[in-house]
PDB file of C-alpha atoms in Angstrom:
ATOM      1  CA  UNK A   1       9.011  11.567   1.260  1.00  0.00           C
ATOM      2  CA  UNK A   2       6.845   9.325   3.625  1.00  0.00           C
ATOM      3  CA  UNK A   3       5.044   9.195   6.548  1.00  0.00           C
ATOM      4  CA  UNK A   4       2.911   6.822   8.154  1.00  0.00           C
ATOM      5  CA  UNK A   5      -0.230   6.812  10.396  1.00  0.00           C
ATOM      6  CA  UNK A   6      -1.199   3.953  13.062  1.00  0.00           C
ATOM      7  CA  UNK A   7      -5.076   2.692  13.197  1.00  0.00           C
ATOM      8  CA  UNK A   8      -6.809   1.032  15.786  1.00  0.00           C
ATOM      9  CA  UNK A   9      -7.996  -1.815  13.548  1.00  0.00           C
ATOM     10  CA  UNK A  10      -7.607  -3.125   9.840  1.00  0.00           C
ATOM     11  CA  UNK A  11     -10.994  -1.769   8.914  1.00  0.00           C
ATOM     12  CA  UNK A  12     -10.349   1.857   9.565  1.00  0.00           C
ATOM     13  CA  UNK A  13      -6.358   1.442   7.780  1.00  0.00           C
ATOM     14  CA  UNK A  14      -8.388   0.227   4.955  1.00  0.00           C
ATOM     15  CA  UNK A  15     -11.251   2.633   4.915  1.00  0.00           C
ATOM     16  CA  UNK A  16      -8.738   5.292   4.899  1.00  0.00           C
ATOM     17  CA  UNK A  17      -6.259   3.798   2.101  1.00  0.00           C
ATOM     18  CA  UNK A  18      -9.694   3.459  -0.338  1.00  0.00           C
ATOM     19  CA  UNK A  19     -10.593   7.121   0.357  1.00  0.00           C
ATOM     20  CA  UNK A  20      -7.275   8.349  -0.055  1.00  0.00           C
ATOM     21  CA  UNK A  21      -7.131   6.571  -3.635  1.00  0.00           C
ATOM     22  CA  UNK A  22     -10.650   7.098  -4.367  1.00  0.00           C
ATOM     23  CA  UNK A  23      -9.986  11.183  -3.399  1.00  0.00           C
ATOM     24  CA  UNK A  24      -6.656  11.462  -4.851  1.00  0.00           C
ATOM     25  CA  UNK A  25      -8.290  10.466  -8.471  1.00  0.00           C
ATOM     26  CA  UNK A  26     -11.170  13.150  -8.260  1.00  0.00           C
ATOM     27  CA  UNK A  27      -9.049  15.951  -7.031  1.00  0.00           C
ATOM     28  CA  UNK A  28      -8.762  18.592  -9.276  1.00  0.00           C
ATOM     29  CA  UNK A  29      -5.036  19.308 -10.202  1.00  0.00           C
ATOM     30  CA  UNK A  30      -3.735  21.978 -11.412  1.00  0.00           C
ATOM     31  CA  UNK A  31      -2.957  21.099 -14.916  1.00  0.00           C
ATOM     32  CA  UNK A  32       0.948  21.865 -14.576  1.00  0.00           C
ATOM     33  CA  UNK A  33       1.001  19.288 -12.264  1.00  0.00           C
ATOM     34  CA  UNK A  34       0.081  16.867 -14.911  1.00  0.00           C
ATOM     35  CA  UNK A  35       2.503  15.009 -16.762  1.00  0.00           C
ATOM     36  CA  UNK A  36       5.282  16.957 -14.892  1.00  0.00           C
ATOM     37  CA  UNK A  37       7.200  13.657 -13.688  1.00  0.00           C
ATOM     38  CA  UNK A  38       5.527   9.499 -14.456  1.00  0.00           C
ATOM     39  CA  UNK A  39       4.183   9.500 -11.398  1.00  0.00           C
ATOM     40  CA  UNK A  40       1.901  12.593 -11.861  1.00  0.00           C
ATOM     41  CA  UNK A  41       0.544  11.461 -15.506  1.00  0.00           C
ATOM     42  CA  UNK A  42      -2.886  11.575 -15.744  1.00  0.00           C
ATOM     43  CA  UNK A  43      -3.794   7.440 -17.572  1.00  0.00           C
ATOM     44  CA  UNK A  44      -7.284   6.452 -19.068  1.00  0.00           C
ATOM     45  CA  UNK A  45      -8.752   3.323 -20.187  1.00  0.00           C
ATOM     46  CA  UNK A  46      -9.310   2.449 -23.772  1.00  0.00           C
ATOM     47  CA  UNK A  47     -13.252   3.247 -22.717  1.00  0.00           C
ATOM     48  CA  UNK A  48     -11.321   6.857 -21.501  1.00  0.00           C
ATOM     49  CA  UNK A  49     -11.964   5.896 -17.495  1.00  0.00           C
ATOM     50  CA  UNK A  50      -9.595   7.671 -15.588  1.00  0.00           C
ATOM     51  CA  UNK A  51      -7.054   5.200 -13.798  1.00  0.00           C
ATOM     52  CA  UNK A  52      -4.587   7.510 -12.747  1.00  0.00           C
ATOM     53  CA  UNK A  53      -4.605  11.596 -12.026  1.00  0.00           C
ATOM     54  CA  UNK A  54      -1.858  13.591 -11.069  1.00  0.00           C
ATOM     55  CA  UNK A  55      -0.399  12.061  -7.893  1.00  0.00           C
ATOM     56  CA  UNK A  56       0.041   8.628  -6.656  1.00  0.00           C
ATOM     57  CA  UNK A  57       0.132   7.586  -3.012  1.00  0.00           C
ATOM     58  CA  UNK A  58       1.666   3.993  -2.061  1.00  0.00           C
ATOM     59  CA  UNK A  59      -0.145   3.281   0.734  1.00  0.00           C
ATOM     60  CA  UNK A  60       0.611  -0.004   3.291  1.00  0.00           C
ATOM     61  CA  UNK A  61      -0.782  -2.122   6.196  1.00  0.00           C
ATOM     62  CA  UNK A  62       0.430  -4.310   8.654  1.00  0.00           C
ATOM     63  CA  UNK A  63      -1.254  -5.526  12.099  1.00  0.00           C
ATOM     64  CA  UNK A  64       0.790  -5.362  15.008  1.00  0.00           C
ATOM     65  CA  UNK A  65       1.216  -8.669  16.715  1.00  0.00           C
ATOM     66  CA  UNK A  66       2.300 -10.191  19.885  1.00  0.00           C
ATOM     67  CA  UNK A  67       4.002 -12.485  17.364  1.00  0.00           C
ATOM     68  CA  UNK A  68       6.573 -10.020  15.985  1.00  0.00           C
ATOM     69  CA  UNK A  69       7.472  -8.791  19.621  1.00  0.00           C
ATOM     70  CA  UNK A  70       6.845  -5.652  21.213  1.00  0.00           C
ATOM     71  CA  UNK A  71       5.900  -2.267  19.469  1.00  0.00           C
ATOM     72  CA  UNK A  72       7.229   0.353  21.245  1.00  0.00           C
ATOM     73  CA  UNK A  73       4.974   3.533  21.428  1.00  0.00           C
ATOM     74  CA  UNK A  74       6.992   6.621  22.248  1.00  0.00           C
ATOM     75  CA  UNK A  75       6.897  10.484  22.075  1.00  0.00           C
ATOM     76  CA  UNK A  76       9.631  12.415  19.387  1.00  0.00           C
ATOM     77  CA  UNK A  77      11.321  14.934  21.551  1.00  0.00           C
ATOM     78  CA  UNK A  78      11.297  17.448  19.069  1.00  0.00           C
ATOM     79  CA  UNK A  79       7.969  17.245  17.543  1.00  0.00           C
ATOM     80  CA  UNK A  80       5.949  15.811  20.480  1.00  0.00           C
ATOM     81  CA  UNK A  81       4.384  12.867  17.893  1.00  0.00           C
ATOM     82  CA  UNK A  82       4.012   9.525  18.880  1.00  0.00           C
ATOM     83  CA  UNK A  83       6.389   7.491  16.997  1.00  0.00           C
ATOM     84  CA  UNK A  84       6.696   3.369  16.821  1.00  0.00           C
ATOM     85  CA  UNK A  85       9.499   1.581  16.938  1.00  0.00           C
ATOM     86  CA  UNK A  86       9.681  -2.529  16.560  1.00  0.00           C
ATOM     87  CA  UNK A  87       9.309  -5.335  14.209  1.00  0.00           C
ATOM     88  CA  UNK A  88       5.833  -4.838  13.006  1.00  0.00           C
ATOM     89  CA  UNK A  89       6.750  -0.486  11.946  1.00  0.00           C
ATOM     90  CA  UNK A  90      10.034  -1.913  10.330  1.00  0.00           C
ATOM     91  CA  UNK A  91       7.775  -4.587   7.688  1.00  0.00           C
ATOM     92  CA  UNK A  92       4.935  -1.977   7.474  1.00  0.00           C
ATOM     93  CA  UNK A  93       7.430   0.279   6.187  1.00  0.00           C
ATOM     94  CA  UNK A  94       9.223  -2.581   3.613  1.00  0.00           C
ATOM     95  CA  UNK A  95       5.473  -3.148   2.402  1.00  0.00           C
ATOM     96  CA  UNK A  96       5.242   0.908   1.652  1.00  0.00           C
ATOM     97  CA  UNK A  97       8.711   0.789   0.156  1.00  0.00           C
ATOM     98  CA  UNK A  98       6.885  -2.335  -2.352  1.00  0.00           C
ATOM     99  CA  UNK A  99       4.004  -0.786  -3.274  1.00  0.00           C
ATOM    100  CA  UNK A 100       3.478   1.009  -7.022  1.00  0.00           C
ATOM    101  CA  UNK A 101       2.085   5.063  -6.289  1.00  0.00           C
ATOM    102  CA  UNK A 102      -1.884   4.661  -6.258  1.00  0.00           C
ATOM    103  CA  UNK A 103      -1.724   0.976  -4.563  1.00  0.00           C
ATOM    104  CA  UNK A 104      -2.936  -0.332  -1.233  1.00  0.00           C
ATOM    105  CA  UNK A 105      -0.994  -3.328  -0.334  1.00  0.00           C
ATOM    106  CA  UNK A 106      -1.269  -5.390   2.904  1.00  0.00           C
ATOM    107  CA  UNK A 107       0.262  -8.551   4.667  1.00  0.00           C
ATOM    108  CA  UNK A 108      -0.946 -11.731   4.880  1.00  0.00           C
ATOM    109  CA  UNK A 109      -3.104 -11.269   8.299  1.00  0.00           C
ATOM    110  CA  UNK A 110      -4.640  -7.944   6.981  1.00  0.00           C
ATOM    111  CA  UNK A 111      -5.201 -10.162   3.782  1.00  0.00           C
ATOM    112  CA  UNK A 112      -6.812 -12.855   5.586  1.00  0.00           C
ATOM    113  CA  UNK A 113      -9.239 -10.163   7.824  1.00  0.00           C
ATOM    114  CA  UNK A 114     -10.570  -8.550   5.117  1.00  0.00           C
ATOM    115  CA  UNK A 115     -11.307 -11.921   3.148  1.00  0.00           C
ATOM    116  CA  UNK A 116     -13.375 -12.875   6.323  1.00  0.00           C
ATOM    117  CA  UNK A 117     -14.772  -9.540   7.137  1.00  0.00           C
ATOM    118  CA  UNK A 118     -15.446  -7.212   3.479  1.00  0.00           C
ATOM    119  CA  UNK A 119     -19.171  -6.411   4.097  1.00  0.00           C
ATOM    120  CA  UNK A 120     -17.792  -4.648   7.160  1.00  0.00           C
ATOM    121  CA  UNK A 121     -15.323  -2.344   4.951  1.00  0.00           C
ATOM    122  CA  UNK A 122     -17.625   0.755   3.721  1.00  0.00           C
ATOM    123  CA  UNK A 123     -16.076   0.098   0.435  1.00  0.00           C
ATOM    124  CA  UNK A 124     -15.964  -2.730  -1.948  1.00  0.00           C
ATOM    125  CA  UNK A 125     -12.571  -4.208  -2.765  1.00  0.00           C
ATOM    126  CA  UNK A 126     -10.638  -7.162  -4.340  1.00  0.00           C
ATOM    127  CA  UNK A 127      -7.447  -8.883  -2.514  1.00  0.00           C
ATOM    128  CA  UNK A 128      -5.252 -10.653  -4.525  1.00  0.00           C
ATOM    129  CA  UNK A 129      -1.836 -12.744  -3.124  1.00  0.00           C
ATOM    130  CA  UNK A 130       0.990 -10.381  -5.545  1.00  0.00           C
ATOM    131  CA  UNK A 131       4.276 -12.399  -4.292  1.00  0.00           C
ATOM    132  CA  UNK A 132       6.575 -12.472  -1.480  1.00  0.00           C
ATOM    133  CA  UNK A 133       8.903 -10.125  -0.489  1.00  0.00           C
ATOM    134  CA  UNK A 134      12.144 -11.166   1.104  1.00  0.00           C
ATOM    135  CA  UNK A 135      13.738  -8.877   4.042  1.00  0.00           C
ATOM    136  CA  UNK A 136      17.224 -10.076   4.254  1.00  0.00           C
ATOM    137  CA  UNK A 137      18.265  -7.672   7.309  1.00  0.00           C
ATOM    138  CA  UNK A 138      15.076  -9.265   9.627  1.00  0.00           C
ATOM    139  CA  UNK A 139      15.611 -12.921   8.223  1.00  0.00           C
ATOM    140  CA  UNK A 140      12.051 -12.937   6.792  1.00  0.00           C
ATOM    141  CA  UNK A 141      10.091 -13.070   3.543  1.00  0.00           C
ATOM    142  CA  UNK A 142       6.502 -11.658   3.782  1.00  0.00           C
ATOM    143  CA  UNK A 143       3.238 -12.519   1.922  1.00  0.00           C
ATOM    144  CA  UNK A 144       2.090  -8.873  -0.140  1.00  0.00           C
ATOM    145  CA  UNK A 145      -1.291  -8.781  -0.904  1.00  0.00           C
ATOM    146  CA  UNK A 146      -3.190  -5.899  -3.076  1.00  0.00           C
ATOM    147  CA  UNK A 147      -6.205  -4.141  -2.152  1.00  0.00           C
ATOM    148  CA  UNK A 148      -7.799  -3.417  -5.464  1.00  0.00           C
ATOM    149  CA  UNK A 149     -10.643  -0.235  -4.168  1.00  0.00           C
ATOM    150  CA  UNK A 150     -13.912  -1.133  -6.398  1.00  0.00           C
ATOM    151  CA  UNK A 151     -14.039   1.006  -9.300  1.00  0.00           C
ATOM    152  CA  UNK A 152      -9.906   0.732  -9.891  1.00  0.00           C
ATOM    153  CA  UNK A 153      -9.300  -2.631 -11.355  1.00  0.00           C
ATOM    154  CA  UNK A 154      -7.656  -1.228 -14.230  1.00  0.00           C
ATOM    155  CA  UNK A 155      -4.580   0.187 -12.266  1.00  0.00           C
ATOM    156  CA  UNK A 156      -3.829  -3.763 -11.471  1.00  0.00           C
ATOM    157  CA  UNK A 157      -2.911  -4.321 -14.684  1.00  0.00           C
ATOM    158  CA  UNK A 158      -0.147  -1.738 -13.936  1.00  0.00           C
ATOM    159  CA  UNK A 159       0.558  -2.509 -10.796  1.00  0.00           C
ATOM    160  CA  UNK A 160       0.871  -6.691 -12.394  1.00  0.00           C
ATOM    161  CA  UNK A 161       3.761  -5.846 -14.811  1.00  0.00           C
ATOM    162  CA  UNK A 162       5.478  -3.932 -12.722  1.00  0.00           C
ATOM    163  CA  UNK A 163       5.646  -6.806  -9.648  1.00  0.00           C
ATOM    164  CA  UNK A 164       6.447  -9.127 -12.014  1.00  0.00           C
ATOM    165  CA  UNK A 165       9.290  -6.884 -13.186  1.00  0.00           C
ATOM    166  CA  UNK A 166      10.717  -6.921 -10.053  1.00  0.00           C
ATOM    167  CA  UNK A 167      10.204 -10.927  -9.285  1.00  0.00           C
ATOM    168  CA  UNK A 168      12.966 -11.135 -11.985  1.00  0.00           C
ATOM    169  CA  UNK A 169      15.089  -8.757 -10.237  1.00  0.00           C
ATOM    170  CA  UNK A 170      15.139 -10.822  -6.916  1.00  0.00           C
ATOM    171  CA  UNK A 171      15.158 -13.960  -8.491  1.00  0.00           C
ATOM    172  CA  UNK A 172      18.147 -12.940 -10.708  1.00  0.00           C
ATOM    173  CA  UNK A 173      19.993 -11.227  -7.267  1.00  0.00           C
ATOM    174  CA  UNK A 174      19.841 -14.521  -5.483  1.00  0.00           C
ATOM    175  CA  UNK A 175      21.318 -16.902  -8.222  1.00  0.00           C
TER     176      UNK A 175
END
């Protein structure tokens, strides 16, 4: 399952991803929850630092721009939410589909905004260029960047082998 939530600006999308990551490791889960499936096993550090407890979120973010056309704000019939609909939802929701469970990941413009502006962002973080990812239906590729929440730089490790992993995959698809 997914959903996804629309922010005013890159600072608040952030904010929110960190506390969701940052919350989501202190929770306490019920311990039949742990080690049920590989995405709800609880990983430590050699020095026995949690990295990883119970559930893993992917979370994703991509600006809106006048650059990728219009983003169309409309109301679901059924439910009565506001939905999106354009260019700018479509690679926010290929970033989500890229990211590991427990990762923030963000375009290049996010990338570039909070590179300019982190003493703005409440907490501290690390971005770090992971590769490009190709979207063969819109005729794009798109920078990913990771947004590494202070206190988590041992999930990138992870997060690393398992990019690299699928680097291979693409590469070997397009020979």
């Amino acid at each position: 399952n997914a959903f996804q939530l629309a922010f005013f600006t890159i600072k608040e999308a952030v904010e929110y991803c960190i506390q969701v990551q940052l919350k989501l490791l202190s929770a306490h889960w019920p311990k039949k929850l742990h080690d049920l499936t590989p995405a709800t096993t609880r990983k430590k550090t050699r020095t026995k630092r949690l990295v990883f407890s119970a559930q893993r979120i992917r979370n994703a973010t991509n600006d809106g721009q006048e650059s990728e056309g219009a983003l169309v704000k409309d109301i679901h019939p059924m439910t009565g939410k506001v939905t999106y609909t354009g260019l700018s939802e479509v690679i926010a929701n290929e970033i989500g589909d890229v990211c590991a469970g427990g990762q923030i990941c963000a375009t290049r413009r996010g990338a570039e905004w909070l590179s300019v502006n982190s003493a703005s962002v409440a907490h501290g973080f690390q971005v770090d260029h992971v590769g490009n990812h190709p979207i063969p239906q819109l005729n794009v590729t798109v920078e990913v960047h990771e947004i590494t929440p202070q206190g988590l730089e041992a999930r990138k490790k992870l997060f690393n082998k398992r990019w690299s992993a699928r680097l291979k995959d693409i590469m070997i698809d397009q020979l």
